[in-house]
Each structure stands twice: as structure tokens, then as C-alpha cells.
mmCIF file of C-alpha atoms in Angstrom:
data_model
loop_
_atom_site.group_PDB
_atom_site.id
_atom_site.type_symbol
_atom_site.label_atom_id
_atom_site.label_comp_id
_atom_site.label_asym_id
_atom_site.label_seq_id
_atom_site.Cartn_x
_atom_site.Cartn_y
_atom_site.Cartn_z
ATOM 1 C CA MET A 29 -0.045 0.101 0.040
ATOM 2 C CA ILE A 30 0.925 3.620 -0.504
ATOM 3 C CA LEU A 31 0.056 6.315 1.952
ATOM 4 C CA SER A 32 -0.444 9.317 -0.275
ATOM 5 C CA LYS A 33 -1.794 11.796 1.969
ATOM 6 C CA LEU A 34 -1.782 12.128 5.894
ATOM 7 C CA SER A 35 -3.737 14.616 7.888
ATOM 8 C CA ILE A 36 -3.212 15.014 11.670
ATOM 9 C CA LEU A 37 -5.019 17.219 14.169
ATOM 10 C CA ASN A 38 -4.084 17.374 17.898
ATOM 11 C CA TYR A 39 -1.869 14.205 17.920
ATOM 12 C CA LYS A 40 0.696 14.405 20.576
ATOM 13 C CA ASN A 41 2.537 17.672 19.994
ATOM 14 C CA ILE A 42 1.264 18.153 16.384
ATOM 15 C CA ALA A 43 -1.489 20.652 16.403
ATOM 16 C CA GLU A 44 -2.169 20.385 12.655
ATOM 17 C CA ALA A 45 -0.320 18.854 9.690
ATOM 18 C CA THR A 46 -1.297 17.729 6.147
ATOM 19 C CA LEU A 47 1.285 15.883 4.232
ATOM 20 C CA GLU A 48 1.370 14.920 0.577
ATOM 21 C CA LEU A 49 3.760 12.054 0.580
ATOM 22 C CA SER A 50 6.127 10.387 -1.757
ATOM 23 C CA PRO A 51 5.299 6.969 -3.015
ATOM 24 C CA LYS A 52 8.835 5.781 -2.191
ATOM 25 C CA LEU A 53 10.852 7.618 0.523
ATOM 26 C CA ASN A 54 9.709 10.215 3.131
ATOM 27 C CA CYS A 55 12.394 11.646 5.395
ATOM 28 C CA LEU A 56 11.547 13.570 8.605
ATOM 29 C CA ILE A 57 14.412 15.747 9.810
ATOM 30 C CA GLY A 58 14.700 17.545 13.107
ATOM 31 C CA ARG A 59 16.180 17.748 16.674
ATOM 32 C CA ASN A 60 15.307 15.117 19.262
ATOM 33 C CA GLY A 61 11.869 15.693 20.902
ATOM 34 C CA VAL A 62 10.389 18.078 18.161
ATOM 35 C CA GLY A 63 7.788 15.485 16.790
ATOM 36 C CA LYS A 64 9.369 13.290 14.094
ATOM 37 C CA THR A 65 8.523 10.022 15.762
ATOM 38 C CA ASN A 66 5.021 11.384 16.406
ATOM 39 C CA VAL A 67 4.331 11.595 12.693
ATOM 40 C CA LEU A 68 5.378 7.843 12.522
ATOM 41 C CA ASP A 69 3.237 6.978 15.398
ATOM 42 C CA ALA A 70 0.121 8.568 13.554
ATOM 43 C CA VAL A 71 1.029 6.156 10.593
ATOM 44 C CA TYR A 72 1.266 3.275 12.875
ATOM 45 C CA PHE A 73 -2.102 4.108 14.575
ATOM 46 C CA LEU A 74 -3.811 4.010 11.169
ATOM 47 C CA SER A 75 -2.624 0.471 10.783
ATOM 48 C CA PHE A 76 -3.040 -1.033 14.285
ATOM 49 C CA CYS A 77 -5.752 1.110 15.773
ATOM 50 C CA ARG A 78 -3.432 2.288 18.561
ATOM 51 C CA SER A 79 -0.177 4.035 19.257
ATOM 52 C CA MET A 80 3.065 2.112 19.197
ATOM 53 C CA HIS A 81 4.027 3.685 22.601
ATOM 54 C CA THR A 82 0.734 3.456 24.631
ATOM 55 C CA SER A 83 -2.419 1.507 24.774
ATOM 56 C CA VAL A 84 -4.218 4.372 26.394
ATOM 57 C CA ASP A 85 -5.759 6.378 23.512
ATOM 58 C CA SER A 86 -6.200 9.595 25.524
ATOM 59 C CA GLN A 87 -2.459 9.881 26.062
ATOM 60 C CA VAL A 88 -1.905 10.700 22.359
ATOM 61 C CA MET A 89 -4.159 13.693 22.530
ATOM 62 C CA ARG A 90 -2.420 17.100 22.506
ATOM 63 C CA HIS A 91 -2.577 18.510 26.060
ATOM 64 C CA GLU A 92 -4.371 21.644 25.163
ATOM 65 C CA ALA A 93 -6.989 19.932 22.971
ATOM 66 C CA ASP A 94 -10.195 18.135 23.669
ATOM 67 C CA PHE A 95 -10.197 15.847 20.580
ATOM 68 C CA PHE A 96 -7.753 14.315 18.106
ATOM 69 C CA MET A 97 -8.126 13.147 14.516
ATOM 70 C CA ILE A 98 -5.940 11.372 11.986
ATOM 71 C CA GLU A 99 -6.839 10.387 8.434
ATOM 72 C CA GLY A 100 -4.742 8.554 5.766
ATOM 73 C CA THR A 101 -5.559 8.177 2.045
ATOM 74 C CA TYR A 102 -4.056 5.006 0.703
ATOM 75 C CA GLU A 103 -3.549 3.660 -2.812
ATOM 76 C CA PRO A 104 -2.384 0.332 -4.275
ATOM 77 C CA TYR A 105 1.357 0.039 -4.562
ATOM 78 C CA ARG A 106 2.502 0.538 -8.219
ATOM 79 C CA SER A 107 5.519 1.811 -10.276
ATOM 80 C CA TYR A 108 6.153 5.496 -9.706
ATOM 81 C CA GLU A 109 5.395 6.071 -13.419
ATOM 82 C CA SER A 110 1.979 4.534 -13.141
ATOM 83 C CA TYR A 111 1.376 6.253 -9.751
ATOM 84 C CA GLU A 112 2.209 9.569 -11.340
ATOM 85 C CA THR A 113 -0.118 9.040 -14.271
ATOM 86 C CA HIS A 114 -2.946 7.663 -12.104
ATOM 87 C CA THR A 115 -2.785 10.577 -9.820
ATOM 88 C CA ALA A 116 -2.685 13.201 -12.587
ATOM 89 C CA ASP A 117 -5.743 11.898 -14.434
ATOM 90 C CA GLY A 118 -7.826 11.468 -11.199
ATOM 91 C CA ALA A 119 -8.263 7.773 -11.932
ATOM 92 C CA ASN A 120 -7.318 6.909 -8.355
ATOM 93 C CA SER A 121 -10.564 7.925 -6.851
ATOM 94 C CA SER A 122 -12.121 4.511 -7.286
ATOM 95 C CA ASP A 123 -9.473 2.370 -5.676
ATOM 96 C CA ALA A 124 -8.284 4.865 -3.031
ATOM 97 C CA LEU A 125 -8.870 3.888 0.645
ATOM 98 C CA THR A 126 -9.494 6.323 3.454
ATOM 99 C CA ILE A 127 -8.834 5.372 6.998
ATOM 100 C CA SER A 128 -9.571 7.786 9.882
ATOM 101 C CA CYS A 129 -9.651 7.796 13.559
ATOM 102 C CA GLY A 130 -11.261 10.454 15.791
ATOM 103 C CA MET A 131 -11.615 10.777 19.542
ATOM 104 C CA LYS A 132 -13.159 13.416 21.911
ATOM 105 C CA ARG A 133 -11.812 13.551 25.425
ATOM 106 C CA GLY A 134 -13.650 11.307 27.856
ATOM 107 C CA THR A 135 -15.187 9.154 24.986
ATOM 108 C CA LYS A 136 -14.082 6.149 22.957
ATOM 109 C CA LYS A 137 -12.405 6.382 19.670
ATOM 110 C CA HIS A 138 -14.178 6.057 16.248
ATOM 111 C CA PHE A 139 -12.208 3.994 13.634
ATOM 112 C CA LYS A 140 -13.592 4.268 10.124
ATOM 113 C CA ARG A 141 -12.798 2.769 6.653
ATOM 114 C CA ASN A 142 -14.155 4.884 3.783
ATOM 115 C CA LYS A 143 -16.297 6.764 6.330
ATOM 116 C CA LYS A 144 -17.917 3.511 7.621
ATOM 117 C CA GLU A 145 -17.102 2.671 11.372
ATOM 118 C CA TYR A 146 -15.645 -0.627 12.230
ATOM 119 C CA LYS A 147 -17.872 -2.804 14.486
ATOM 120 C CA ARG A 148 -14.712 -4.653 15.720
ATOM 121 C CA LEU A 149 -11.188 -3.185 15.434
ATOM 122 C CA SER A 150 -9.798 -6.596 14.892
ATOM 123 C CA GLU A 151 -11.438 -6.565 11.364
ATOM 124 C CA HIS A 152 -9.048 -3.747 10.476
ATOM 125 C CA ILE A 153 -5.625 -5.367 11.576
ATOM 126 C CA GLY A 154 -3.747 -6.641 8.550
ATOM 127 C CA LEU A 155 -5.435 -4.536 5.910
ATOM 128 C CA ILE A 156 -2.534 -2.109 5.907
ATOM 129 C CA PRO A 157 0.573 -4.186 6.963
ATOM 130 C CA LEU A 158 3.326 -2.197 8.497
ATOM 131 C CA VAL A 159 6.785 -2.826 9.973
ATOM 132 C CA VAL A 160 8.489 -0.315 12.265
ATOM 133 C CA VAL A 161 12.131 -0.257 13.314
ATOM 134 C CA SER A 162 12.884 1.899 16.278
ATOM 135 C CA PRO A 163 15.379 2.395 19.130
ATOM 136 C CA ASN A 164 12.977 0.464 21.403
ATOM 137 C CA ASP A 165 13.693 -2.575 19.454
ATOM 138 C CA THR A 166 16.765 -3.365 21.482
ATOM 139 C CA MET A 167 14.215 -4.554 24.132
ATOM 140 C CA LEU A 168 13.813 -7.665 21.930
ATOM 141 C CA ILE A 169 17.379 -8.559 22.894
ATOM 142 C CA ASP A 170 17.561 -6.961 26.406
ATOM 143 C CA GLY A 171 13.933 -7.353 27.475
ATOM 144 C CA THR A 172 11.732 -10.199 28.756
ATOM 145 C CA GLY A 173 10.165 -12.890 26.675
ATOM 146 C CA GLU A 174 7.112 -10.906 26.454
ATOM 147 C CA GLU A 175 8.745 -8.501 23.977
ATOM 148 C CA ARG A 176 9.763 -11.387 21.701
ATOM 149 C CA ARG A 177 6.433 -13.021 21.830
ATOM 150 C CA ARG A 178 4.820 -9.698 20.884
ATOM 151 C CA LEU A 179 6.979 -9.599 17.808
ATOM 152 C CA MET A 180 5.532 -12.990 16.863
ATOM 153 C CA ASP A 181 2.004 -12.090 17.650
ATOM 154 C CA MET A 182 2.092 -8.617 15.869
ATOM 155 C CA THR A 183 3.398 -10.351 12.758
ATOM 156 C CA ILE A 184 1.095 -13.404 12.541
ATOM 157 C CA ALA A 185 -1.940 -11.297 13.517
ATOM 158 C CA GLN A 186 -1.520 -9.248 10.398
ATOM 159 C CA TYR A 187 -1.970 -12.266 8.063
ATOM 160 C CA ASP A 188 -3.876 -14.850 10.041
ATOM 161 C CA ARG A 189 -6.992 -13.797 11.947
ATOM 162 C CA SER A 190 -7.582 -17.160 13.392
ATOM 163 C CA TYR A 191 -4.275 -16.933 15.164
ATOM 164 C CA MET A 192 -5.509 -13.997 17.240
ATOM 165 C CA GLU A 193 -8.860 -15.770 17.917
ATOM 166 C CA ALA A 194 -6.879 -18.815 19.204
ATOM 167 C CA LEU A 195 -4.557 -16.680 21.297
ATOM 168 C CA GLY A 196 -7.346 -14.766 22.691
ATOM 169 C CA ARG A 197 -9.063 -18.004 23.912
ATOM 170 C CA TYR A 198 -5.979 -19.375 25.273
ATOM 171 C CA ASN A 199 -5.358 -16.229 27.235
ATOM 172 C CA LYS A 200 -8.798 -16.235 28.719
ATOM 173 C CA ALA A 201 -8.582 -19.790 29.798
ATOM 174 C CA TRP A 202 -5.071 -19.044 31.355
ATOM 175 C CA GLN A 203 -6.091 -16.101 33.259
ATOM 176 C CA GLN A 204 -9.118 -17.931 34.631
ATOM 177 C CA ARG A 205 -6.849 -20.815 35.655
ATOM 178 C CA ASN A 206 -4.562 -18.290 37.271
ATOM 179 C CA THR A 207 -7.591 -16.851 39.335
ATOM 180 C CA LEU A 208 -8.396 -20.299 40.724
ATOM 181 C CA LEU A 209 -4.746 -21.027 41.430
ATOM 182 C CA LYS A 210 -4.779 -17.970 43.655
ATOM 183 C CA LEU A 211 -7.756 -18.928 45.852
ATOM 184 C CA GLU A 212 -6.797 -18.915 49.531
ATOM 185 C CA ASP A 213 -10.059 -19.899 51.152
ATOM 186 C CA ARG A 214 -10.596 -23.304 49.352
ATOM 187 C CA GLU A 215 -9.153 -25.684 46.685
ATOM 188 C CA PRO A 216 -10.005 -25.025 43.073
ATOM 189 C CA ASP A 217 -12.838 -27.184 41.594
ATOM 190 C CA PRO A 218 -10.896 -30.008 39.764
ATOM 191 C CA ASP A 219 -13.463 -30.279 37.127
ATOM 192 C CA VAL A 220 -13.295 -26.591 36.211
ATOM 193 C CA MET A 221 -9.393 -26.744 36.375
ATOM 194 C CA ALA A 222 -9.531 -29.680 33.966
ATOM 195 C CA ILE A 223 -11.797 -27.836 31.418
ATOM 196 C CA LEU A 224 -9.563 -24.745 31.591
ATOM 197 C CA GLU A 225 -6.453 -26.841 31.156
ATOM 198 C CA GLU A 226 -7.960 -28.619 28.190
ATOM 199 C CA GLN A 227 -8.799 -25.355 26.516
ATOM 200 C CA MET A 228 -5.296 -23.990 27.267
ATOM 201 C CA ALA A 229 -3.710 -27.078 25.610
ATOM 202 C CA GLN A 230 -6.018 -27.131 22.594
ATOM 203 C CA GLU A 231 -5.623 -23.470 21.833
ATOM 204 C CA GLY A 232 -1.982 -23.343 22.870
ATOM 205 C CA GLU A 233 -0.947 -26.143 20.539
ATOM 206 C CA THR A 234 -2.610 -24.235 17.668
ATOM 207 C CA VAL A 235 -0.734 -21.022 18.675
ATOM 208 C CA TYR A 236 2.601 -23.058 18.888
ATOM 209 C CA ARG A 237 2.159 -24.592 15.424
ATOM 210 C CA LYS A 238 1.557 -21.114 13.809
ATOM 211 C CA ARG A 239 4.474 -19.498 15.802
ATOM 212 C CA ALA A 240 6.790 -22.415 14.705
ATOM 213 C CA ALA A 241 5.921 -22.223 11.152
ATOM 214 C CA PHE A 242 6.450 -18.549 11.217
ATOM 215 C CA ILE A 243 9.854 -18.762 12.719
ATOM 216 C CA ASP A 244 10.918 -21.571 10.474
ATOM 217 C CA GLU A 245 10.250 -19.466 7.394
ATOM 218 C CA LEU A 246 11.558 -16.264 8.951
ATOM 219 C CA THR A 247 14.913 -17.463 10.102
ATOM 220 C CA PRO A 248 16.730 -18.002 6.792
ATOM 221 C CA VAL A 249 15.567 -14.570 5.451
ATOM 222 C CA PHE A 250 16.639 -12.875 8.662
ATOM 223 C CA GLN A 251 20.048 -14.592 8.504
ATOM 224 C CA HIS A 252 20.416 -13.399 4.817
ATOM 225 C CA TYR A 253 19.674 -9.905 5.768
ATOM 226 C CA TYR A 254 22.240 -9.964 8.591
ATOM 227 C CA GLN A 255 24.887 -11.192 6.442
ATOM 228 C CA VAL A 256 24.178 -8.533 3.782
ATOM 229 C CA ILE A 257 24.279 -5.597 6.379
ATOM 230 C CA SER A 258 27.299 -7.036 8.297
ATOM 231 C CA GLN A 259 29.084 -7.941 5.035
ATOM 232 C CA GLN A 260 29.574 -11.477 6.032
ATOM 233 C CA HIS A 261 31.432 -10.616 9.317
ATOM 234 C CA GLU A 262 29.190 -12.536 11.807
ATOM 235 C CA GLN A 263 27.028 -15.613 12.156
ATOM 236 C CA VAL A 264 23.835 -15.302 13.883
ATOM 237 C CA ALA A 265 20.941 -17.660 14.797
ATOM 238 C CA LEU A 266 17.334 -17.609 15.959
ATOM 239 C CA ARG A 267 15.579 -20.401 17.919
ATOM 240 C CA TYR A 268 12.048 -20.834 19.095
ATOM 241 C CA VAL A 269 11.566 -22.334 22.534
ATOM 242 C CA SER A 270 8.316 -23.499 23.820
ATOM 243 C CA HIS A 271 6.817 -25.866 26.500
ATOM 244 C CA CYS A 272 5.033 -27.689 23.588
ATOM 245 C CA GLN A 273 8.393 -29.114 22.652
ATOM 246 C CA ARG A 274 8.349 -31.147 25.834
ATOM 247 C CA GLY A 275 5.424 -33.247 24.671
ATOM 248 C CA PRO A 276 1.526 -32.983 24.563
ATOM 249 C CA LEU A 277 0.768 -29.582 26.233
ATOM 250 C CA LEU A 278 -2.015 -30.901 28.326
ATOM 251 C CA GLU A 279 0.386 -33.267 30.110
ATOM 252 C CA VAL A 280 2.889 -30.550 30.503
ATOM 253 C CA ILE A 281 0.356 -28.313 32.178
ATOM 254 C CA GLN A 282 -1.241 -30.930 34.424
ATOM 255 C CA ARG A 283 1.983 -32.571 35.732
ATOM 256 C CA ASP A 284 2.847 -29.498 37.678
ATOM 257 C CA ARG A 285 -0.544 -28.388 38.929
ATOM 258 C CA ALA A 286 0.663 -28.779 42.575
ATOM 259 C CA LYS A 287 3.651 -26.529 41.954
ATOM 260 C CA ASP A 288 1.285 -23.967 40.128
ATOM 261 C CA ARG A 289 -1.001 -24.032 43.170
ATOM 262 C CA ALA A 290 1.876 -23.238 45.517
ATOM 263 C CA VAL A 291 3.136 -20.215 43.418
ATOM 264 C CA GLY A 292 -0.443 -19.016 42.451
ATOM 265 C CA TYR A 293 0.011 -19.026 38.618
ATOM 266 C CA SER A 294 0.551 -21.123 35.512
ATOM 267 C CA LEU A 295 4.263 -22.006 35.188
ATOM 268 C CA HIS A 296 3.672 -23.920 31.881
ATOM 269 C CA GLY A 297 2.101 -22.852 28.488
ATOM 270 C CA VAL A 298 2.581 -20.854 25.314
ATOM 271 C CA HIS A 299 2.453 -17.659 27.531
ATOM 272 C CA ARG A 300 6.014 -18.622 28.487
ATOM 273 C CA ASP A 301 7.242 -19.198 24.789
ATOM 274 C CA ASP A 302 10.466 -17.375 23.874
ATOM 275 C CA LEU A 303 12.972 -16.731 21.157
ATOM 276 C CA GLU A 304 16.847 -17.387 21.665
ATOM 277 C CA PHE A 305 19.027 -14.903 19.847
ATOM 278 C CA THR A 306 22.543 -15.931 19.258
ATOM 279 C CA LEU A 307 25.840 -14.485 17.953
ATOM 280 C CA GLY A 308 28.150 -17.319 17.097
ATOM 281 C CA ASP A 309 27.446 -19.839 19.739
ATOM 282 C CA HIS A 310 26.683 -17.324 22.496
ATOM 283 C CA PRO A 311 23.644 -15.290 23.749
ATOM 284 C CA MET A 312 23.323 -12.091 21.795
ATOM 285 C CA ARG A 313 22.479 -10.108 24.905
ATOM 286 C CA ARG A 314 25.872 -11.169 26.455
ATOM 287 C CA GLU A 315 28.075 -11.050 23.420
ATOM 288 C CA GLY A 316 26.708 -8.430 21.067
ATOM 289 C CA SER A 317 27.997 -4.785 20.699
ATOM 290 C CA GLN A 318 25.628 -1.898 20.341
ATOM 291 C CA GLY A 319 26.314 -2.013 16.496
ATOM 292 C CA GLN A 320 25.728 -5.784 16.354
ATOM 293 C CA ASN A 321 22.632 -5.596 18.464
ATOM 294 C CA LYS A 322 21.056 -2.962 16.283
ATOM 295 C CA THR A 323 22.105 -4.881 13.156
ATOM 296 C CA TYR A 324 20.316 -7.934 14.620
ATOM 297 C CA VAL A 325 16.977 -6.276 15.211
ATOM 298 C CA ILE A 326 17.124 -4.329 11.827
ATOM 299 C CA ALA A 327 17.730 -7.727 9.995
ATOM 300 C CA LEU A 328 14.997 -9.220 12.061
ATOM 301 C CA LYS A 329 12.573 -6.502 11.076
ATOM 302 C CA LEU A 330 13.415 -6.536 7.376
ATOM 303 C CA ALA A 331 12.831 -10.271 7.416
ATOM 304 C CA GLN A 332 9.443 -9.469 9.116
ATOM 305 C CA PHE A 333 8.761 -7.151 6.199
ATOM 306 C CA ASP A 334 9.702 -9.759 3.541
ATOM 307 C CA PHE A 335 7.338 -12.265 5.386
ATOM 308 C CA LEU A 336 4.438 -9.960 5.432
ATOM 309 C CA LYS A 337 4.862 -8.869 1.794
ATOM 310 C CA ARG A 338 4.360 -12.416 0.835
ATOM 311 C CA THR A 339 1.419 -13.040 3.114
ATOM 312 C CA ALA A 340 -0.379 -10.083 4.606
ATOM 313 C CA SER A 341 -3.208 -8.810 2.252
ATOM 314 C CA HIS A 342 -0.966 -9.575 -0.661
ATOM 315 C CA THR A 343 0.342 -6.073 -0.651
ATOM 316 C CA THR A 344 3.609 -4.391 0.171
ATOM 317 C CA PRO A 345 3.742 -3.190 3.770
ATOM 318 C CA LEU A 346 4.760 0.190 4.871
ATOM 319 C CA LEU A 347 8.287 0.466 6.458
ATOM 320 C CA LEU A 348 9.002 2.925 9.289
ATOM 321 C CA LEU A 349 12.581 3.601 10.210
ATOM 322 C CA ASP A 350 12.855 5.663 13.405
ATOM 323 C CA ASP A 351 16.348 6.978 14.216
ATOM 324 C CA ILE A 352 17.859 3.609 13.081
ATOM 325 C CA PHE A 353 21.458 4.835 11.968
ATOM 326 C CA ASP A 354 22.746 5.740 15.473
ATOM 327 C CA LYS A 355 25.378 3.300 16.707
ATOM 328 C CA LEU A 356 25.948 1.866 13.234
ATOM 329 C CA ASP A 357 29.140 2.305 11.288
ATOM 330 C CA ALA A 358 29.173 3.834 7.801
ATOM 331 C CA HIS A 359 29.377 0.547 6.046
ATOM 332 C CA ARG A 360 26.344 -0.843 7.758
ATOM 333 C CA VAL A 361 24.368 2.310 7.100
ATOM 334 C CA GLU A 362 25.221 2.049 3.373
ATOM 335 C CA GLN A 363 24.180 -1.580 3.222
ATOM 336 C CA ILE A 364 20.855 -0.788 4.956
ATOM 337 C CA VAL A 365 20.186 2.182 2.604
ATOM 338 C CA GLN A 366 20.924 0.070 -0.488
ATOM 339 C CA LEU A 367 18.572 -2.690 0.710
ATOM 340 C CA VAL A 368 15.548 -0.512 1.497
ATOM 341 C CA SER A 369 15.876 1.714 -1.625
ATOM 342 C CA GLY A 370 15.697 -1.443 -3.932
ATOM 343 C CA SER A 371 12.513 -2.629 -5.602
ATOM 344 C CA ALA A 372 11.867 -5.169 -2.939
ATOM 345 C CA PHE A 373 10.684 -2.467 -0.622
ATOM 346 C CA GLY A 374 7.644 -0.153 -1.156
ATOM 347 C CA GLN A 375 7.065 3.158 0.676
ATOM 348 C CA ILE A 376 9.510 4.160 3.515
ATOM 349 C CA PHE A 377 9.457 6.676 6.256
ATOM 350 C CA ILE A 378 12.790 7.542 7.838
ATOM 351 C CA THR A 379 13.509 9.986 10.817
ATOM 352 C CA ASP A 380 16.938 11.295 11.473
ATOM 353 C CA THR A 381 18.507 14.321 13.392
ATOM 354 C CA ASN A 382 21.152 14.830 10.814
ATOM 355 C CA ARG A 383 20.118 16.525 7.623
ATOM 356 C CA GLU A 384 23.749 16.365 6.212
ATOM 357 C CA HIS A 385 23.690 12.528 6.990
ATOM 358 C CA LEU A 386 20.549 12.161 4.830
ATOM 359 C CA ASP A 387 21.739 14.415 2.141
ATOM 360 C CA GLN A 388 24.866 12.357 1.722
ATOM 361 C CA MET A 389 22.787 9.255 1.508
ATOM 362 C CA LEU A 390 20.457 10.663 -1.109
ATOM 363 C CA GLN A 391 22.848 12.686 -3.306
ATOM 364 C CA ASN A 392 22.975 9.815 -5.858
ATOM 365 C CA ALA A 393 19.426 8.491 -5.177
ATOM 366 C CA SER A 394 17.743 6.961 -8.181
ATOM 367 C CA PHE A 395 14.365 6.935 -6.341
ATOM 368 C CA ASP A 396 11.490 9.318 -5.514
ATOM 369 C CA TYR A 397 11.932 11.076 -2.152
ATOM 370 C CA LYS A 398 10.629 13.932 -0.045
ATOM 371 C CA ILE A 399 12.300 15.665 3.030
ATOM 372 C CA PHE A 400 10.144 17.129 5.689
ATOM 373 C CA GLU A 401 11.515 19.438 8.329
ATOM 374 C CA VAL A 402 9.947 19.047 11.807
ATOM 375 C CA ASP A 403 10.228 21.587 14.447
ATOM 376 C CA ASP A 404 8.083 21.863 17.665
ATOM 377 C CA GLY A 405 5.219 20.084 16.124
ATOM 378 C CA GLU A 406 5.290 21.793 12.788
ATOM 379 C CA VAL A 407 6.023 19.804 9.680
ATOM 380 C CA ARG A 408 7.105 21.521 6.488
ATOM 381 C CA LEU A 409 8.244 20.113 3.172
ATOM 382 C CA LYS A 410 11.802 21.083 2.404
ATOM 383 C CA VAL A 411 13.029 18.983 -0.499
ATOM 384 C CA GLU A 412 11.169 17.107 -3.287
ATOM 385 C CA ASN A 413 12.726 14.855 -5.707
ATOM 386 C CA LEU A 414 10.373 13.486 -8.354
ATOM 387 C CA LYS A 415 12.745 12.858 -11.172
ATOM 388 C CA LEU A 416 12.739 9.004 -10.955
ATOM 389 C CA LYS A 417 10.825 5.800 -11.096
ATOM 390 C CA VAL A 418 10.058 3.241 -8.497
ATOM 391 C CA GLU A 419 9.719 -0.333 -9.725
ATOM 392 C CA SER A 420 6.826 -2.369 -8.158
#
């Protein structure tokens, strides 16, 4: 998909902005804290019905305002030449897609597709696939298993709605079992426990199979991207770890019911799944330098992009790159730029604090781009390069 126009009102520190966007590369330049990432967050919101930084919708509303609204106009991804012709003759009106979200303070948000409000927000997830690479991604390496499970869940959810339904049923049964395990005045009803454990096992094994298939397909693509960016300097691996690998999940859950009762929560199940990241034969979190860690998560996200491109809605995802060049040497930056500017990637958004850095990267660019300057919530177009053609 191509986001051709983005309108923002009262979103975080952005009072008002309307951006006519490049179908290939959009660069947002400015000091730290002026609102560059907030523009990316608005784009993210239109794909996932929420901010990438908070699940509390009222927190994205500008402090002085009593409402916010964001709206995006999307078009099918095509070559730049056909995109330009399509736009000039007005023929894009029939296949353009408008997504909007508005919210008044103290009320719930209203999320609409072509002015028709969704009954369930889950119906929207996956329509506009998106991958974001940000400084927070280092939590995939340094953080808990929850961060790595979220990576799997957010990817699979964009192409397999049945996955989220199974995960939702699993989570409900798991939480209900935990409630019973915490009872202090009496023993849990064994029949109810058995029902909940059977549901956890049934839905959990579905979740496991889908996660395992995803990781099996993702891993070689991830390793390819890492090798390209590092120029063959390091070997990395990715391994999925789950209690389902110990045998039938129902047996695994039931055999430690007494221990679960003692601690007051479920020790086994797919809610404890994890991914092991390694550099050579050693854990990435212990061995990796800042540059290697950043290369690892960027390669992982580019592989995620490649996977979604082949599965989610049969369309090219949007790619958001938020301040990704910090801590990387010039050779790795050059490899990343060459990768994402190629025909395999569609529309891209990049933020950076260094205008000279981007000018150097784009001086020999053979693709369409626009550079926007951001300052205290104001977004202005500074450079527009429309001389070229983006191949689909």
C-alpha cells in the first residue's frame, strides 16, 4: 500500500499537519523531541488502531485539545510512473482507501474505513501491513520474553486472523486458571481446572504450530539480511523455545498443577514461549556490541517485512525507520540504505536528526523522495525529488 496523504489534528505535540507524501521515501528531519516520531506514530495508529507507545488512547491527544483526529488516504502500490499518471488523471478515486480515527476527550475512539465505522477493530488489523524499526527494538534482545512473543503475535496477526482468535481463547483460559490457583479459602474445583487446562492445551498447541511455522520461514531470511548488512562478518541464529516441545501440552500443564497452586500462577504454556538470539554460539544479549545488536534487530525487522509482503493482504507493507542509523558504522548504514531503496521495498518513512547525513545518502539517489523538516510539532516540506521511477 501507498499512503499518499496524511492529515493530523491534535496528535501528541502536532496541532495540525497535512502531508502529501512520496510513494517511495519520506524523510523527517529535526532535533530530538520535536515530533518526528509522532508523525510515524500517527501512521502506525492507522494500521494497528493504537499508538506504538501506549495502549491508552487519551494519552496521544495534545494537552491543550479536547479531541484528536488522524486520516490517511491509501492507494495500491504500483510503479512510480503509473502512480504519477494515475494521480494526474484522477483515476485513483475509485481504488483509493480512506482510513480515519477520531476521539473526543472522555469518549471512545471511532475508527472508520471509507467513512464507515468498524464494529470490531480486529477487522482492520492486517489491511494495511506495517513494520516499524525503532530504538526501542533493542528490548527484543535485552528485555523479557514478552517483547519477543509480541513480535511473533504482531506479525502473525497481520496475515492470520484465526491466530489471534486462538490466542485470545488461550489467554482467557490461562487467566481464569490463574484466578483459581490464587484462591486462599478453598481448593479449586478440579472439574473446572480440567476444562480450563484442556482449553489452554488445545488453543496453545494451535498457537505453537503457527508460531513455529512463522519462525521456520523467517529465520533464513533474517540470516540473509544480517549477512548483507554485516558484510559476512558474523554468524547469527534464531531459535524458538516452547513448552509444547516437551510433549503434549495438556500433560505438561497438568503434571505441575501442585507447583502452580503453590506459586499461584501457571508455570507452563505458550504464555512462556521465547526466542533465543545468538551471535556465534553465544547469547546475543551477552556477546553483542551496540552495533551488532542494532544490526540484529534491523535484520529481524526486514525479514518480518519480507514475510508480510508475501502473506499479509497480498500487498507491500509500509516500512517505518525511526532513528535507526545511530550506533551503526558507515558501512552498515550504506548496506541498509541500498537494501531498503531497492525494488523489494515499497513506501518508506525515515527519521533522523542529521540533515547532512541524509543528504549524503540521497545525493546519488535513483528513487523518488521527499524531505520534511519537523520543529516543535510543525511539519514543513523542504526537498522534493520526483525525477525518478520506483519499480513495483
